[in-house]
Coordinates of N, CA, C and O in Angstrom, one line a residue:
D207 N 29.2 36.1 54.5 CA 28.8 35.7 53.3 C 28.8 34.2 53.3 O 29.9 33.5 53.4
S208 N 27.7 33.5 52.9 CA 27.8 32.2 52.9 C 27.6 31.5 51.4 O 27.1 30.4 51.3
Q209 N 28.1 32.4 50.4 CA 28.0 31.9 49.1 C 29.3 31.1 48.7 O 30.6 31.4 49.1
V210 N 29.1 29.9 48.1 CA 30.3 29.1 47.6 C 30.1 28.7 46.2 O 29.1 29.0 45.7
K211 N 31.2 28.1 45.8 CA 31.2 27.7 44.4 C 31.1 26.1 44.3 O 32.1 25.5 44.8
I212 N 30.2 25.6 43.8 CA 30.1 24.2 43.6 C 29.8 23.7 42.2 O 28.8 24.1 41.7
R213 N 30.8 22.9 41.8 CA 30.5 22.3 40.3 C 30.3 23.5 39.3 O 29.6 23.5 38.4
G214 N 31.0 24.7 39.5 CA 30.8 25.8 38.7 C 29.8 26.7 38.9 O 29.4 27.8 38.3
Y215 N 28.8 26.3 40.0 CA 27.6 27.2 40.2 C 27.9 27.8 41.7 O 28.5 27.3 42.6
R216 N 27.3 29.1 41.8 CA 27.4 29.8 43.1 C 26.2 29.4 43.7 O 25.1 29.4 43.3
V217 N 26.4 28.9 45.0 CA 25.4 28.5 45.9 C 25.5 29.2 47.1 O 26.5 29.4 47.8
E218 N 24.2 29.6 47.6 CA 24.1 30.3 48.8 C 23.7 29.3 49.8 O 22.6 28.7 49.9
L219 N 24.5 29.0 50.9 CA 24.4 27.9 51.8 C 23.0 28.2 52.6 O 22.4 27.2 53.0
S220 N 22.9 29.6 53.0 CA 21.8 29.7 53.8 C 20.4 29.5 53.2 O 19.4 29.1 53.8
S221 N 20.4 29.6 51.8 CA 19.2 29.3 51.2 C 18.7 27.7 51.4 O 17.7 27.3 51.3
I222 N 19.9 26.9 51.3 CA 19.6 25.4 51.5 C 19.1 25.2 52.9 O 18.3 24.3 53.2
E223 N 19.8 25.9 53.8 CA 19.4 25.8 55.2 C 17.9 26.1 55.5 O 17.2 25.3 56.2
D224 N 17.5 27.2 54.7 CA 16.2 27.7 54.9 C 15.2 26.6 54.5 O 14.2 26.4 55.1
V225 N 15.4 26.0 53.5 CA 14.6 24.9 53.0 C 14.6 23.8 53.8 O 13.5 23.2 54.2
L226 N 15.7 23.3 54.4 CA 15.7 22.3 55.4 C 14.9 22.7 56.6 O 14.2 22.0 57.3
M227 N 15.1 23.9 57.0 CA 14.4 24.4 58.4 C 12.8 24.4 58.1 O 12.0 24.5 59.1
E228 N 12.3 24.5 56.8 CA 11.0 24.4 56.7 C 10.4 23.1 57.0 O 9.2 22.9 57.2
L229 N 11.1 22.0 57.1 CA 10.5 20.6 57.2 C 10.2 20.4 58.7 O 11.1 20.8 59.6
P230 N 9.1 19.9 59.0 CA 8.7 19.8 60.5 C 9.5 18.9 61.3 O 9.6 19.1 62.5
E231 N 10.3 18.0 60.8 CA 11.2 17.1 61.5 C 12.4 17.8 61.9 O 13.2 17.3 62.7
V232 N 12.8 18.8 61.1 CA 14.2 19.4 61.3 C 14.2 20.5 62.4 O 13.4 21.5 62.3
Q233 N 14.9 20.4 63.3 CA 15.2 21.4 64.5 C 16.2 22.3 64.1 O 16.0 23.6 64.3
H234 N 17.3 21.9 63.6 CA 18.4 22.8 63.1 C 19.2 22.1 62.0 O 19.3 21.0 61.9
A235 N 19.6 23.0 61.2 CA 20.3 22.4 60.0 C 21.5 23.5 59.6 O 21.3 24.7 59.6
I236 N 22.7 22.8 59.4 CA 23.9 23.6 58.8 C 24.4 23.0 57.6 O 24.5 21.7 57.6
V237 N 24.7 23.7 56.7 CA 25.1 23.2 55.3 C 26.7 23.7 55.2 O 27.0 24.9 55.3
Q238 N 27.6 22.8 54.8 CA 29.0 23.2 54.7 C 29.5 22.5 53.4 O 29.1 21.5 53.0
V239 N 30.6 23.3 52.9 CA 31.3 22.6 51.9 C 32.5 21.8 52.5 O 33.3 22.3 53.2
Q240 N 32.7 20.6 51.9 CA 33.9 19.8 52.3 C 34.5 19.3 51.1 O 33.8 18.8 50.1
D241 N 35.9 19.1 51.1 CA 36.5 18.5 49.9 C 36.7 17.1 50.0 O 37.2 16.7 51.2
F242 N 36.2 16.3 49.2 CA 36.5 14.9 49.1 C 37.3 14.5 47.8 O 36.9 14.9 46.7
N243 N 38.5 14.0 48.0 CA 39.4 13.8 46.9 C 39.6 15.1 46.2 O 40.1 16.1 46.7
T244 N 39.2 15.2 45.0 CA 39.3 16.4 44.2 C 38.2 17.3 44.0 O 38.1 18.1 43.3
E245 N 37.1 16.9 44.7 CA 35.6 17.4 44.4 C 35.2 18.1 45.6 O 35.3 17.6 46.8
S246 N 34.6 19.2 45.6 CA 33.9 19.9 46.8 C 32.5 19.4 46.8 O 31.7 19.5 45.7
V247 N 32.1 19.0 47.9 CA 30.6 18.6 48.0 C 30.0 19.4 49.2 O 30.5 19.7 50.1
L248 N 28.6 19.2 49.3 CA 27.8 19.8 50.2 C 27.5 18.7 51.3 O 27.0 17.7 50.9
V249 N 27.6 19.2 52.4 CA 27.4 18.2 53.6 C 26.4 18.9 54.6 O 26.6 20.1 54.9
T250 N 25.4 18.2 55.0 CA 24.4 18.8 55.8 C 24.5 18.1 57.2 O 24.5 16.9 57.3
Y251 N 24.5 18.9 58.2 CA 24.5 18.5 59.5 C 23.1 18.9 60.0 O 22.6 20.1 60.0
L252 N 22.3 17.9 60.6 CA 21.0 18.1 61.1 C 20.8 17.6 62.4 O 21.3 16.6 62.8
V253 N 19.9 18.3 63.2 CA 19.3 17.8 64.4 C 17.9 18.0 64.2 O 17.2 18.8 63.6
T254 N 17.3 16.7 64.6 CA 15.9 16.5 64.3 C 15.1 16.7 65.6 O 15.8 16.6 66.7
H255 N 13.8 17.1 65.5 CA 13.1 17.2 66.8 C 12.9 15.7 67.3 O 12.8 14.7 66.6
S256 N 12.9 15.6 68.6 CA 13.0 14.2 69.3 C 11.8 13.5 68.9 O 10.7 13.8 68.8
G257 N 12.1 12.3 68.5 CA 11.2 11.2 68.1 C 10.8 11.2 66.7 O 10.0 10.6 66.2
R258 N 11.3 12.1 65.8 CA 11.0 12.3 64.6 C 12.1 11.8 63.7 O 13.3 12.2 63.7
D259 N 11.8 10.7 62.9 CA 12.8 10.3 62.0 C 12.9 10.9 60.7 O 11.9 11.3 60.1
L260 N 14.0 10.8 59.9 CA 14.1 11.4 58.6 C 14.7 10.3 57.8 O 16.0 9.9 58.2
N261 N 14.1 10.0 56.6 CA 14.7 9.2 55.7 C 15.5 9.8 54.7 O 15.0 10.8 54.1
I262 N 16.8 9.6 54.5 CA 17.8 10.3 53.6 C 17.2 10.3 52.3 O 17.1 11.6 51.5
K263 N 16.7 9.4 51.7 CA 16.1 9.4 50.3 C 14.9 10.2 50.1 O 14.9 11.0 49.2
S264 N 14.0 10.2 51.0 CA 12.8 11.1 51.0 C 13.2 12.5 51.1 O 12.6 13.3 50.6
L265 N 14.1 12.7 52.1 CA 14.8 14.0 52.3 C 15.5 14.6 51.0 O 15.1 15.8 50.6
Q266 N 16.0 13.9 50.4 CA 16.7 14.4 49.0 C 15.7 14.5 48.0 O 15.7 15.5 47.2
Q267 N 14.6 13.8 47.9 CA 13.5 14.0 47.0 C 12.9 15.4 47.4 O 12.6 16.2 46.4
V268 N 12.6 15.8 48.6 CA 11.9 16.9 49.0 C 12.9 18.1 48.4 O 12.4 19.3 48.0
L269 N 14.2 18.0 48.6 CA 15.1 18.9 48.5 C 15.1 19.0 46.9 O 15.3 20.2 46.4
R270 N 15.0 18.1 46.2 CA 15.1 18.2 44.7 C 13.9 18.9 44.2 O 14.0 19.6 43.2
S271 N 12.8 18.7 44.9 CA 11.6 19.5 44.3 C 11.6 20.9 44.7 O 10.9 21.8 44.0
K272 N 12.6 21.4 45.6 CA 12.5 22.8 46.1 C 13.8 23.4 45.5 O 13.9 24.8 45.7
L273 N 14.9 22.9 45.2 CA 16.3 23.3 45.0 C 16.7 22.8 43.5 O 16.3 21.8 43.0
F274 N 17.7 23.6 43.1 CA 18.5 23.0 41.8 C 19.2 21.8 42.2 O 19.6 21.6 43.3
S275 N 19.4 20.8 41.3 CA 20.1 19.6 41.6 C 21.4 19.8 42.3 O 22.0 19.2 43.1
Y276 N 22.2 21.0 41.8 CA 23.5 21.2 42.3 C 23.4 21.8 43.8 O 24.5 21.7 44.3
Q277 N 22.3 22.0 44.3 CA 22.3 22.5 45.6 C 21.8 21.4 46.6 O 21.9 21.7 47.8
V278 N 21.4 20.3 46.2 CA 21.0 19.2 47.1 C 22.3 18.5 47.6 O 23.2 18.1 46.9
P279 N 22.4 18.7 48.8 CA 23.6 17.9 49.6 C 23.8 16.5 49.2 O 22.8 15.7 49.0
S280 N 24.9 16.0 49.1 CA 25.2 14.7 48.9 C 25.5 13.8 50.1 O 25.5 12.6 50.2
H281 N 25.7 14.4 51.2 CA 26.1 13.8 52.5 C 25.2 14.4 53.6 O 25.1 15.7 53.7
F282 N 24.7 13.6 54.6 CA 23.9 14.0 55.8 C 24.4 13.4 56.8 O 24.7 12.2 57.0
V283 N 24.8 14.3 58.1 CA 25.1 13.8 59.3 C 24.1 14.3 60.2 O 23.7 15.4 60.4
F284 N 23.5 13.2 60.9 CA 22.5 13.5 62.0 C 23.3 13.5 63.3 O 24.0 12.6 63.6
M285 N 23.0 14.6 64.1 CA 23.5 14.9 65.3 C 22.5 14.9 66.4 O 21.4 15.3 66.2
D286 N 22.9 14.7 67.6 CA 22.1 14.8 68.9 C 21.7 16.2 69.2 O 22.6 17.1 69.0

């Protein structure tokens, strides 16, 4: 079960990953909850297709158009 609670909302992490995987630049995506200070936040680990760049601001805009605001990750980590 990949359901977690963020800011009082139940969030299915796999649904966020599914939206990320729809993007042509994204090869693989994992969303996890991490605790920063006293707050739990969503962190996304991304692998992009070689040669394809992703701008974090435009990525967040796309996610905001497809997800509720509490589902949009606040941190992105790009991996090889």
